[in-house]
Amino acid sequence: MTQVEALARYAARAKFDDLSAESRKQLPVHILDSLGCCIAALGAGPVQACREQVAEFGGTGPCTLIGGGGANPIYAAFWHTALVRYVDIMDNFLAQSETCHTADNFGVALTIADYVGGSGRELMLGVALGYTVQSRFVDHANFMTRGLDHTAQLAFSHNAAAGRLLGLSEQQIGHAMAMAAVSDASFAVVRAKPLSQWKGLASAQSALGAMNTLFLARRGVEGPLQVIEGPLGIDHLLGMKIDIDWDKQGYEGVTESTIKKYNSMIHTQSAVHCMVELARQKKIDPNKIVSIEAEVFQLAFDFAGGGLYGVDKVIRTKEQADHSLPYLLAVALIDGDVTPAQFKPDRIAKPDVQALLKRVSTRPNHEFTALYPRKMPAKITIRLQDGTVIEHEVQDYPGLASRPFTWEESVEKFDGLVVGRVDAGLSREIKDAVLSLESIQARDLVKLLSHAKAPGREASDAGRSLSRKETA
């Protein structure tokens, strides 16, 4: 049996009863977090281009879209994955040298649960399955250090979750994964500086390809099941043997995932948290700062501090700003937070943050690196013109898997993300539906989500077909 066949068997046998009590508690937290990310992305420039693409090529289709309209399941999955990823404030899985955005699996699970008329429980199972499959590949293989992007594993996780929700056979799921994996792997250079808009859309492309192979497999098309261990397969590309014992895996990926508290790339979360705490404790005049020094673990330095993936010398766009520790720390000190508001073009361009970010330096701390990913240490040192030195250090931040978000924290983040996009009544109905997923249908939730609107477009109650009483 190949790795793909073993994984397909693992996916096909998954049941809601396999989920632990902790998973069932955490799934609504992560689902609400993902929905906040989706709604916050409505109207963004590149996302609007995706919406136009869906409108032109996705048909009217049976799948309801967040933000309104309909499409076929292939383009609906593309749309929902673009939404959850673009703002870059969704959840992650962290390993010693690799990472992935587990929320990249959410759009596919939501779309297919809607498409098949599945229950809220089936949506929860699909999310759990996708999160677990992708995180196991991150744990057991070195995709990014060999030049492949962390969206490459989505060929497996998307089709594992969607294949199970569609009720496909083990053989069909295996062929869907094999076809997607052999054709849709992406390169880690998408994370290199200068960052482009594609950084936030690459996972949506993976969803588009995976759903295409999924429905081809349902029609009997077969793929190379030896894509991992076969000649010149993934094992060859990675220079290692992927050997995951899928018979011994549970479906607990969501309990190991980390939720972002701040709108910045995952490895910068603790450094940003350190600066936010420091800014709240000390009133510091940015004009009197001589320098800001940040000590972080190696991956934070590599991704956002000028290490392996380079440095953006000029920060002008959201994509550059949310992966730049100098910008993130500067704006966190001045504004006291890092949310989508800190990535509006006029905020990025302001002289205060542009001047301060030039005084920020970063360096890796080997002791911090040794503690990662169990902990995520960061230390900030600020030197003022009068010779004063201010230091602050943290070991983690709210949302790290060892310090998971509560439902109340997820609600607070959701409320902040959806302001101006849903009214108070709709917001309440969405949160109630997510909390009631075990007793409602997935379509009940999706119908509510169709009424979310981009800023400037009224989020109306008109046509809303589901009330709180109906979700209970």
Tab-separated table of C-alpha atoms in Angstrom:
chain	number	residue	atom	x	y	z
A	1	MET	CA	0.000	0.000	0.000
A	2	THR	CA	1.371	3.414	-0.972
A	3	GLN	CA	1.320	6.435	1.334
A	4	VAL	CA	-1.499	7.904	-0.756
A	5	GLU	CA	-3.573	4.720	-0.463
A	6	ALA	CA	-3.020	4.555	3.302
A	7	LEU	CA	-4.025	8.207	3.632
A	8	ALA	CA	-7.134	7.653	1.502
A	9	ARG	CA	-8.200	4.787	3.775
A	10	TYR	CA	-7.635	7.019	6.819
A	11	ALA	CA	-9.799	9.753	5.273
A	12	ALA	CA	-12.604	7.492	4.082
A	13	ARG	CA	-13.131	5.926	7.508
A	14	ALA	CA	-13.251	9.209	9.471
A	15	LYS	CA	-16.367	9.710	11.627
A	16	PHE	CA	-17.549	12.551	13.816
A	17	ASP	CA	-17.437	10.228	16.826
A	18	ASP	CA	-13.658	9.938	16.262
A	19	LEU	CA	-13.226	13.552	17.402
A	20	SER	CA	-12.184	14.102	21.006
A	21	ALA	CA	-14.126	16.337	23.358
A	22	GLU	CA	-11.316	18.903	23.098
A	23	SER	CA	-11.547	18.904	19.300
A	24	ARG	CA	-15.294	19.426	19.455
A	25	LYS	CA	-14.695	22.334	21.829
A	26	GLN	CA	-11.972	23.928	19.696
A	27	LEU	CA	-13.562	23.454	16.265
A	28	PRO	CA	-16.194	26.210	16.707
A	29	VAL	CA	-13.422	28.555	17.913
A	30	HIS	CA	-11.338	27.921	14.781
A	31	ILE	CA	-14.352	27.967	12.465
A	32	LEU	CA	-15.505	31.338	13.804
A	33	ASP	CA	-11.936	32.615	13.463
A	34	SER	CA	-11.843	31.456	9.836
A	35	LEU	CA	-15.183	33.100	9.105
A	36	GLY	CA	-13.960	36.401	10.537
A	37	CYS	CA	-10.971	36.192	8.193
A	38	CYS	CA	-13.257	35.465	5.224
A	39	ILE	CA	-15.592	38.372	5.905
A	40	ALA	CA	-12.689	40.768	6.535
A	41	ALA	CA	-11.309	39.996	3.055
A	42	LEU	CA	-14.443	41.015	1.169
A	43	GLY	CA	-13.716	43.901	-1.162
A	44	ALA	CA	-9.899	43.738	-1.077
A	45	GLY	CA	-8.381	44.469	-4.489
A	46	PRO	CA	-6.936	41.048	-5.385
A	47	VAL	CA	-9.921	39.336	-3.740
A	48	GLN	CA	-12.271	41.385	-5.881
A	49	ALA	CA	-10.377	40.154	-8.931
A	50	CYS	CA	-11.017	36.592	-7.725
A	51	ARG	CA	-14.703	37.403	-7.316
A	52	GLU	CA	-14.878	38.642	-10.893
A	53	GLN	CA	-13.126	35.459	-12.033
A	54	VAL	CA	-15.689	33.340	-10.201
A	55	ALA	CA	-18.559	35.359	-11.656
A	56	GLU	CA	-17.245	34.881	-15.193
A	57	PHE	CA	-16.205	31.227	-15.048
A	58	GLY	CA	-17.831	29.700	-11.969
A	59	GLY	CA	-21.407	29.684	-13.232
A	60	THR	CA	-24.393	30.227	-11.005
A	61	GLY	CA	-23.909	26.768	-9.520
A	62	PRO	CA	-25.423	25.049	-6.473
A	63	CYS	CA	-22.975	26.446	-3.911
A	64	THR	CA	-23.786	29.604	-1.968
A	65	LEU	CA	-20.913	32.066	-1.667
A	66	ILE	CA	-19.827	34.114	1.317
A	67	GLY	CA	-20.752	37.640	0.316
A	68	GLY	CA	-23.600	36.527	-1.936
A	69	GLY	CA	-24.117	34.741	-5.223
A	70	GLY	CA	-23.487	31.172	-6.241
A	71	ALA	CA	-20.983	29.070	-8.178
A	72	ASN	CA	-20.028	25.511	-8.978
A	73	PRO	CA	-18.152	23.744	-6.159
A	74	ILE	CA	-14.754	24.049	-7.865
A	75	TYR	CA	-14.894	27.834	-8.065
A	76	ALA	CA	-16.748	28.176	-4.772
A	77	ALA	CA	-13.869	26.383	-3.051
A	78	PHE	CA	-11.425	28.691	-4.835
A	79	TRP	CA	-13.381	31.762	-3.639
A	80	HIS	CA	-13.725	30.655	-0.028
A	81	THR	CA	-10.054	29.707	0.195
A	82	ALA	CA	-9.013	33.092	-1.209
A	83	LEU	CA	-11.172	34.777	1.423
A	84	VAL	CA	-9.871	32.869	4.425
A	85	ARG	CA	-6.235	33.368	3.432
A	86	TYR	CA	-5.911	36.848	2.004
A	87	VAL	CA	-6.026	39.082	5.094
A	88	ASP	CA	-3.405	36.789	6.678
A	89	ILE	CA	-4.837	36.685	10.183
A	90	MET	CA	-5.929	33.011	10.123
A	91	ASP	CA	-4.572	30.036	12.060
A	92	ASN	CA	-1.403	27.983	11.563
A	93	PHE	CA	0.402	24.811	12.506
A	94	LEU	CA	3.992	25.180	13.705
A	95	ALA	CA	6.792	22.627	13.485
A	96	GLN	CA	10.509	23.032	14.180
A	97	SER	CA	11.492	24.040	10.641
A	98	GLU	CA	8.177	24.062	8.749
A	99	THR	CA	4.777	25.694	9.005
A	100	CYS	CA	1.442	25.786	7.228
A	101	HIS	CA	-1.826	27.697	7.347
A	102	THR	CA	-4.276	25.048	8.515
A	103	ALA	CA	-7.159	27.452	7.800
A	104	ASP	CA	-6.332	26.978	4.102
A	105	ASN	CA	-8.476	23.845	4.474
A	106	PHE	CA	-11.547	25.657	5.736
A	107	GLY	CA	-12.931	26.966	2.438
A	108	VAL	CA	-12.936	23.522	0.847
A	109	ALA	CA	-14.667	21.899	3.825
A	110	LEU	CA	-17.300	24.652	3.956
A	111	THR	CA	-17.959	24.453	0.206
A	112	ILE	CA	-18.309	20.695	-0.015
A	113	ALA	CA	-20.415	20.454	3.151
A	114	ASP	CA	-22.770	22.975	1.534
A	115	TYR	CA	-22.653	21.196	-1.834
A	116	VAL	CA	-23.682	17.810	-0.425
A	117	GLY	CA	-26.253	19.214	2.006
A	118	GLY	CA	-24.184	17.972	4.917
A	119	SER	CA	-24.735	18.566	8.609
A	120	GLY	CA	-22.797	20.935	10.792
A	121	ARG	CA	-21.127	17.885	12.287
A	122	GLU	CA	-19.890	16.875	8.843
A	123	LEU	CA	-18.479	20.361	8.340
A	124	MET	CA	-16.663	20.043	11.653
A	125	LEU	CA	-15.299	16.642	10.630
A	126	GLY	CA	-14.116	18.009	7.285
A	127	VAL	CA	-12.281	20.850	8.997
A	128	ALA	CA	-10.707	18.467	11.517
A	129	LEU	CA	-9.630	16.084	8.760
A	130	GLY	CA	-8.077	18.780	6.566
A	131	TYR	CA	-6.227	20.379	9.477
A	132	THR	CA	-4.831	17.036	10.631
A	133	VAL	CA	-3.650	15.798	7.233
A	134	GLN	CA	-1.793	18.979	6.374
A	135	SER	CA	-0.183	19.289	9.806
A	136	ARG	CA	0.997	15.668	9.750
A	137	PHE	CA	2.837	16.307	6.472
A	138	VAL	CA	4.411	19.411	8.011
A	139	ASP	CA	5.489	17.353	11.021
A	140	HIS	CA	6.939	14.493	8.995
A	141	ALA	CA	8.504	16.149	5.940
A	142	ASN	CA	10.676	19.086	4.914
A	143	PHE	CA	8.741	20.668	2.050
A	144	MET	CA	9.788	24.291	2.592
A	145	THR	CA	13.463	23.629	3.255
A	146	ARG	CA	13.566	21.852	-0.116
A	147	GLY	CA	11.951	24.739	-1.952
A	148	LEU	CA	8.299	23.670	-1.991
A	149	ASP	CA	5.660	25.943	-0.503
A	150	HIS	CA	3.463	24.904	2.415
A	151	THR	CA	0.469	24.985	0.064
A	152	ALA	CA	1.877	21.829	-1.586
A	153	GLN	CA	0.381	19.604	1.139
A	154	LEU	CA	-3.103	20.919	0.331
A	155	ALA	CA	-3.287	18.471	-2.575
A	156	PHE	CA	-3.624	15.797	0.100
A	157	SER	CA	-5.581	17.590	2.816
A	158	HIS	CA	-8.134	19.251	0.527
A	159	ASN	CA	-9.019	15.996	-1.168
A	160	ALA	CA	-8.942	13.967	2.039
A	161	ALA	CA	-11.564	16.270	3.594
A	162	ALA	CA	-13.648	16.866	0.458
A	163	GLY	CA	-13.483	13.239	-0.636
A	164	ARG	CA	-14.780	12.110	2.745
A	165	LEU	CA	-17.618	14.664	2.707
A	166	LEU	CA	-18.560	13.629	-0.834
A	167	GLY	CA	-18.649	9.997	0.265
A	168	LEU	CA	-16.076	8.878	-2.290
A	169	SER	CA	-14.423	5.473	-2.058
A	170	GLU	CA	-10.883	4.998	-0.772
A	171	GLN	CA	-9.748	4.445	-4.357
A	172	GLN	CA	-11.369	7.644	-5.635
A	173	ILE	CA	-9.948	9.739	-2.798
A	174	GLY	CA	-6.494	8.285	-3.429
A	175	HIS	CA	-6.590	9.063	-7.133
A	176	ALA	CA	-7.857	12.606	-6.483
A	177	MET	CA	-4.963	13.271	-4.093
A	178	ALA	CA	-2.403	11.724	-6.432
A	179	MET	CA	-3.503	13.790	-9.433
A	180	ALA	CA	-3.507	17.011	-7.451
A	181	ALA	CA	-0.164	16.325	-5.758
A	182	VAL	CA	1.665	15.480	-8.963
A	183	SER	CA	0.397	18.581	-10.775
A	184	ASP	CA	-0.216	21.400	-8.294
A	185	ALA	CA	2.854	21.653	-6.072
A	186	SER	CA	3.965	25.259	-5.577
A	187	PHE	CA	7.363	26.754	-4.804
A	188	ALA	CA	8.501	28.397	-1.586
A	189	VAL	CA	9.859	31.346	-3.569
A	190	VAL	CA	6.313	32.742	-3.317
A	191	ARG	CA	7.338	33.742	0.250
A	192	ALA	CA	10.575	35.435	-0.855
A	193	LYS	CA	11.001	39.218	-0.847
A	194	PRO	CA	9.748	41.326	-2.496
A	195	LEU	CA	6.385	39.739	-1.699
A	196	SER	CA	3.639	39.769	-4.299
A	197	GLN	CA	-0.124	39.506	-4.019
A	198	TRP	CA	0.115	35.830	-4.975
A	199	LYS	CA	1.363	35.076	-1.467
A	200	GLY	CA	-2.231	35.488	-0.294
A	201	LEU	CA	-3.835	33.615	-3.184
A	202	ALA	CA	-1.619	30.567	-3.764
A	203	SER	CA	-3.732	28.338	-1.521
A	204	ALA	CA	-6.866	29.277	-3.482
A	205	GLN	CA	-5.128	28.025	-6.628
A	206	SER	CA	-4.406	24.771	-4.775
A	207	ALA	CA	-8.100	24.466	-3.915
A	208	LEU	CA	-9.062	25.050	-7.546
A	209	GLY	CA	-6.743	22.276	-8.729
A	210	ALA	CA	-7.640	19.864	-5.956
A	211	MET	CA	-11.383	20.198	-6.517
A	212	ASN	CA	-10.916	19.677	-10.240
A	213	THR	CA	-9.094	16.383	-9.646
A	214	LEU	CA	-11.639	15.418	-6.981
A	215	PHE	CA	-14.552	15.500	-9.403
A	216	LEU	CA	-12.497	13.846	-12.129
A	217	ALA	CA	-11.720	11.012	-9.703
A	218	ARG	CA	-15.423	10.701	-8.945
A	219	ARG	CA	-15.887	10.125	-12.685
A	220	GLY	CA	-13.286	7.352	-12.659
A	221	VAL	CA	-10.095	9.146	-13.721
A	222	GLU	CA	-7.018	7.607	-12.104
A	223	GLY	CA	-3.751	9.176	-10.981
A	224	PRO	CA	-0.209	8.072	-9.997
A	225	LEU	CA	-0.756	6.558	-6.562
A	226	GLN	CA	3.023	6.268	-6.084
A	227	VAL	CA	3.439	10.070	-6.260
A	228	ILE	CA	5.244	10.074	-2.902
A	229	GLU	CA	7.536	7.032	-2.950
A	230	GLY	CA	7.702	6.321	-6.695
A	231	PRO	CA	10.669	7.079	-8.976
A	232	LEU	CA	11.313	10.855	-8.989
A	233	GLY	CA	8.363	11.338	-6.635
A	234	ILE	CA	8.011	13.577	-3.591
A	235	ASP	CA	10.443	11.472	-1.518
A	236	HIS	CA	13.065	12.105	-4.205
A	237	LEU	CA	12.376	15.849	-4.287
A	238	LEU	CA	12.590	16.159	-0.508
A	239	GLY	CA	15.609	13.896	-0.154
A	240	MET	CA	13.855	11.878	2.535
A	241	LYS	CA	11.265	9.155	2.978
A	242	ILE	CA	7.838	10.273	4.113
A	243	ASP	CA	6.575	7.497	6.347
A	244	ILE	CA	3.391	8.466	8.190
A	245	ASP	CA	1.545	5.607	9.879
A	246	TRP	CA	-1.980	6.769	9.044
A	247	ASP	CA	-3.494	3.846	10.945
A	248	LYS	CA	-2.220	5.429	14.163
A	249	GLN	CA	-3.314	9.012	13.472
A	250	GLY	CA	-6.323	10.586	15.117
A	251	TYR	CA	-8.181	13.632	13.809
A	252	GLU	CA	-6.912	16.174	16.310
A	253	GLY	CA	-5.165	18.705	14.063
A	254	VAL	CA	-7.313	21.593	15.235
A	255	THR	CA	-6.137	21.182	18.841
A	256	GLU	CA	-2.541	21.635	17.664
A	257	SER	CA	-3.205	24.716	15.537
A	258	THR	CA	-2.323	28.235	16.563
A	259	ILE	CA	-4.664	31.206	16.109
A	260	LYS	CA	-3.234	34.604	15.271
A	261	LYS	CA	-4.020	37.392	17.688
A	262	TYR	CA	-2.467	40.013	15.422
A	263	ASN	CA	-2.636	40.652	11.690
A	264	SER	CA	0.934	39.636	10.969
A	265	MET	CA	2.686	36.528	9.754
A	266	ILE	CA	2.628	33.740	12.305
A	267	HIS	CA	6.264	33.779	13.389
A	268	THR	CA	6.058	37.473	14.298
A	269	GLN	CA	3.117	37.066	16.694
A	270	SER	CA	5.129	36.944	19.912
A	271	ALA	CA	7.384	39.851	18.894
A	272	VAL	CA	4.333	41.957	18.049
A	273	HIS	CA	2.695	40.905	21.332
A	274	CYS	CA	5.878	41.894	23.166
A	275	MET	CA	5.785	45.348	21.569
A	276	VAL	CA	2.047	45.819	22.198
A	277	GLU	CA	2.523	44.968	25.890
A	278	LEU	CA	5.509	47.280	26.110
A	279	ALA	CA	3.629	50.143	24.423
A	280	ARG	CA	0.755	49.747	26.872
A	281	GLN	CA	3.055	49.700	29.879
A	282	LYS	CA	5.242	52.624	28.796
A	283	LYS	CA	4.226	55.791	26.998
A	284	ILE	CA	7.084	56.168	24.534
A	285	ASP	CA	7.489	59.093	22.160
A	286	PRO	CA	8.514	57.566	18.805
A	287	ASN	CA	10.439	60.739	17.955
A	288	LYS	CA	12.774	60.148	20.920
A	289	ILE	CA	13.685	56.585	19.930
A	290	VAL	CA	17.248	55.996	18.757
A	291	SER	CA	16.841	52.288	18.041
A	292	ILE	CA	14.601	49.252	18.480
A	293	GLU	CA	16.294	45.860	18.677
A	294	ALA	CA	14.285	42.651	18.379
A	295	GLU	CA	15.592	39.228	19.345
A	296	VAL	CA	13.539	36.375	17.877
A	297	PHE	CA	13.813	32.675	17.062
A	298	GLN	CA	15.383	31.653	13.760
A	299	LEU	CA	12.236	31.153	11.664
A	300	ALA	CA	10.891	34.573	12.652
A	301	PHE	CA	14.184	36.089	11.522
A	302	ASP	CA	14.173	34.071	8.285
A	303	PHE	CA	10.612	34.948	7.281
A	304	ALA	CA	10.300	38.543	8.480
A	305	GLY	CA	13.585	39.829	9.846
A	306	GLY	CA	15.855	39.728	6.814
A	307	GLY	CA	17.098	36.130	7.015
A	308	LEU	CA	16.580	33.305	4.511
A	309	TYR	CA	13.683	34.918	2.617
A	310	GLY	CA	15.341	38.313	2.293
A	311	VAL	CA	14.138	41.768	3.207
A	312	ASP	CA	11.875	44.368	1.641
A	313	LYS	CA	13.942	47.557	1.770
A	314	VAL	CA	10.894	49.677	0.941
A	315	ILE	CA	7.515	48.889	2.535
A	316	ARG	CA	4.581	50.042	0.401
A	317	THR	CA	2.026	47.213	0.249
A	318	LYS	CA	0.091	45.027	2.674
A	319	GLU	CA	1.964	41.927	1.486
A	320	GLN	CA	5.308	43.554	2.305
A	321	ALA	CA	4.168	45.102	5.573
A	322	ASP	CA	2.665	42.021	7.234
A	323	HIS	CA	5.904	40.083	6.636
A	324	SER	CA	8.249	42.850	7.802
A	325	LEU	CA	9.269	42.883	11.475
A	326	PRO	CA	10.545	46.459	11.212
A	327	TYR	CA	7.157	47.679	9.981
A	328	LEU	CA	5.162	45.495	12.378
A	329	LEU	CA	7.094	46.563	15.461
A	330	ALA	CA	7.068	50.218	14.460
A	331	VAL	CA	3.323	50.336	13.830
A	332	ALA	CA	2.606	48.271	16.965
A	333	LEU	CA	4.464	50.806	19.097
A	334	ILE	CA	2.748	53.810	17.501
A	335	ASP	CA	-0.800	52.404	17.190
A	336	GLY	CA	-0.784	49.936	20.087
A	337	ASP	CA	-2.131	47.082	17.938
A	338	VAL	CA	-1.761	45.334	14.585
A	339	THR	CA	-5.080	44.769	12.819
A	340	PRO	CA	-6.224	45.118	9.191
A	341	ALA	CA	-6.390	48.886	9.801
A	342	GLN	CA	-2.592	48.959	10.061
A	343	PHE	CA	-2.311	47.723	6.460
A	344	LYS	CA	-4.390	50.306	4.684
A	345	PRO	CA	-2.244	52.015	2.043
A	346	ASP	CA	-2.468	55.442	3.672
A	347	ARG	CA	-1.399	53.993	7.066
A	348	ILE	CA	1.592	52.197	5.586
A	349	ALA	CA	2.716	55.363	3.800
A	350	LYS	CA	2.555	57.704	6.803
A	351	PRO	CA	5.896	59.334	7.711
A	352	ASP	CA	5.722	58.313	11.392
A	353	VAL	CA	5.883	54.574	10.758
A	354	GLN	CA	8.138	54.899	7.717
A	355	ALA	CA	10.692	56.824	9.782
A	356	LEU	CA	10.512	54.537	12.819
A	357	LEU	CA	10.800	51.242	10.915
A	358	LYS	CA	14.242	52.343	9.701
A	359	ARG	CA	15.438	52.319	13.315
A	360	VAL	CA	14.396	48.694	13.890
A	361	SER	CA	16.927	45.858	13.723
A	362	THR	CA	16.364	42.131	14.276
A	363	ARG	CA	18.574	39.180	15.061
A	364	PRO	CA	18.077	35.491	15.828
A	365	ASN	CA	18.549	34.251	19.375
A	366	HIS	CA	19.730	30.634	19.517
A	367	GLU	CA	18.247	30.059	22.976
A	368	PHE	CA	14.863	31.225	21.688
A	369	THR	CA	15.210	28.941	18.673
A	370	ALA	CA	15.792	25.941	20.941
A	371	LEU	CA	12.477	26.602	22.724
A	372	TYR	CA	10.426	26.913	19.514
A	373	PRO	CA	7.710	25.728	18.703
A	374	ARG	CA	6.730	24.751	22.261
A	375	LYS	CA	7.318	28.370	23.166
A	376	MET	CA	7.740	31.465	21.000
A	377	PRO	CA	10.094	33.800	22.891
A	378	ALA	CA	10.785	37.378	21.812
A	379	LYS	CA	12.653	40.298	23.378
A	380	ILE	CA	12.428	43.993	22.509
A	381	THR	CA	15.058	46.572	23.529
A	382	ILE	CA	14.331	50.277	22.944
A	383	ARG	CA	17.031	52.918	23.330
A	384	LEU	CA	16.007	56.553	23.781
A	385	GLN	CA	17.895	59.779	23.062
A	386	ASP	CA	18.435	60.480	26.769
A	387	GLY	CA	20.195	57.136	27.227
A	388	THR	CA	17.207	55.299	28.716
A	389	VAL	CA	17.013	51.602	27.790
A	390	ILE	CA	13.626	49.870	27.939
A	391	GLU	CA	13.399	46.075	27.656
A	392	HIS	CA	10.535	43.625	27.549
A	393	GLU	CA	10.433	39.866	26.917
A	394	VAL	CA	7.606	37.346	26.365
A	395	GLN	CA	7.525	33.573	26.011
A	396	ASP	CA	4.273	33.205	24.059
A	397	TYR	CA	1.105	35.052	23.079
A	398	PRO	CA	-2.669	34.417	23.337
A	399	GLY	CA	-3.584	31.932	20.605
A	400	LEU	CA	-0.494	29.713	20.674
A	401	ALA	CA	-1.511	26.051	20.861
A	402	SER	CA	-0.204	25.886	24.430
A	403	ARG	CA	-2.334	28.957	25.241
A	404	PRO	CA	-5.405	28.401	23.025
A	405	PHE	CA	-8.068	30.962	22.270
A	406	THR	CA	-11.278	30.670	24.246
A	407	TRP	CA	-14.668	31.085	22.586
A	408	GLU	CA	-14.890	34.563	24.121
A	409	GLU	CA	-11.507	35.572	22.661
A	410	SER	CA	-12.557	34.256	19.266
A	411	VAL	CA	-15.781	36.278	19.457
A	412	GLU	CA	-13.831	39.430	20.306
A	413	LYS	CA	-11.531	38.923	17.320
A	414	PHE	CA	-14.463	38.097	15.016
A	415	ASP	CA	-16.341	41.226	16.074
A	416	GLY	CA	-13.313	43.365	15.282
A	417	LEU	CA	-12.830	41.803	11.856
A	418	VAL	CA	-16.420	42.084	10.622
A	419	VAL	CA	-17.191	45.680	11.611
A	420	GLY	CA	-18.908	47.430	8.714
A	421	ARG	CA	-19.461	44.145	6.873
A	422	VAL	CA	-22.264	42.574	8.886
A	423	ASP	CA	-24.795	44.279	11.120
A	424	ALA	CA	-25.191	43.409	14.792
A	425	GLY	CA	-28.102	41.064	14.164
A	426	LEU	CA	-26.357	39.084	11.450
A	427	SER	CA	-23.177	38.921	13.511
A	428	ARG	CA	-25.117	37.442	16.409
A	429	GLU	CA	-26.829	34.883	14.147
A	430	ILE	CA	-23.510	33.760	12.641
A	431	LYS	CA	-21.927	33.290	16.068
A	432	ASP	CA	-24.976	31.424	17.343
A	433	ALA	CA	-24.945	29.153	14.273
A	434	VAL	CA	-21.259	28.307	14.711
A	435	LEU	CA	-21.802	27.531	18.371
A	436	SER	CA	-24.762	25.310	17.356
A	437	LEU	CA	-23.022	23.463	14.510
A	438	GLU	CA	-23.619	20.059	16.041
A	439	SER	CA	-27.363	20.551	15.708
A	440	ILE	CA	-27.803	22.458	12.411
A	441	GLN	CA	-27.058	21.937	8.722
A	442	ALA	CA	-24.001	23.440	7.058
A	443	ARG	CA	-26.263	25.241	4.580
A	444	ASP	CA	-27.928	27.077	7.457
A	445	LEU	CA	-24.619	28.724	8.257
A	446	VAL	CA	-23.710	29.405	4.625
A	447	LYS	CA	-27.044	31.145	4.007
A	448	LEU	CA	-26.220	33.592	6.779
A	449	LEU	CA	-22.735	34.179	5.381
A	450	SER	CA	-24.164	35.118	1.986
A	451	HIS	CA	-25.437	38.367	3.538
A	452	ALA	CA	-21.990	39.653	4.536
A	453	LYS	CA	-20.935	42.571	2.365
A	454	ALA	CA	-17.780	44.466	1.512
A	455	PRO	CA	-17.518	47.909	3.146
A	456	GLY	CA	-19.759	50.451	1.470
A	457	ARG	CA	-22.378	47.859	0.601
A	458	GLU	CA	-25.196	47.512	3.091
A	459	ALA	CA	-25.334	44.198	4.949
A	460	SER	CA	-29.104	43.874	4.724
A	461	ASP	CA	-31.456	41.559	6.518
A	462	ALA	CA	-33.510	41.311	3.310
A	463	GLY	CA	-33.798	37.752	2.093
A	464	ARG	CA	-32.142	36.259	5.136
A	465	SER	CA	-33.867	32.905	5.483
A	466	LEU	CA	-32.551	31.662	8.778
A	467	SER	CA	-33.395	33.123	12.143
A	468	ARG	CA	-31.854	32.253	15.482
A	469	LYS	CA	-34.885	30.106	16.317
A	470	GLU	CA	-34.355	28.043	13.191
A	471	THR	CA	-30.713	27.329	14.056
A	472	ALA	CA	-31.512	26.184	17.594
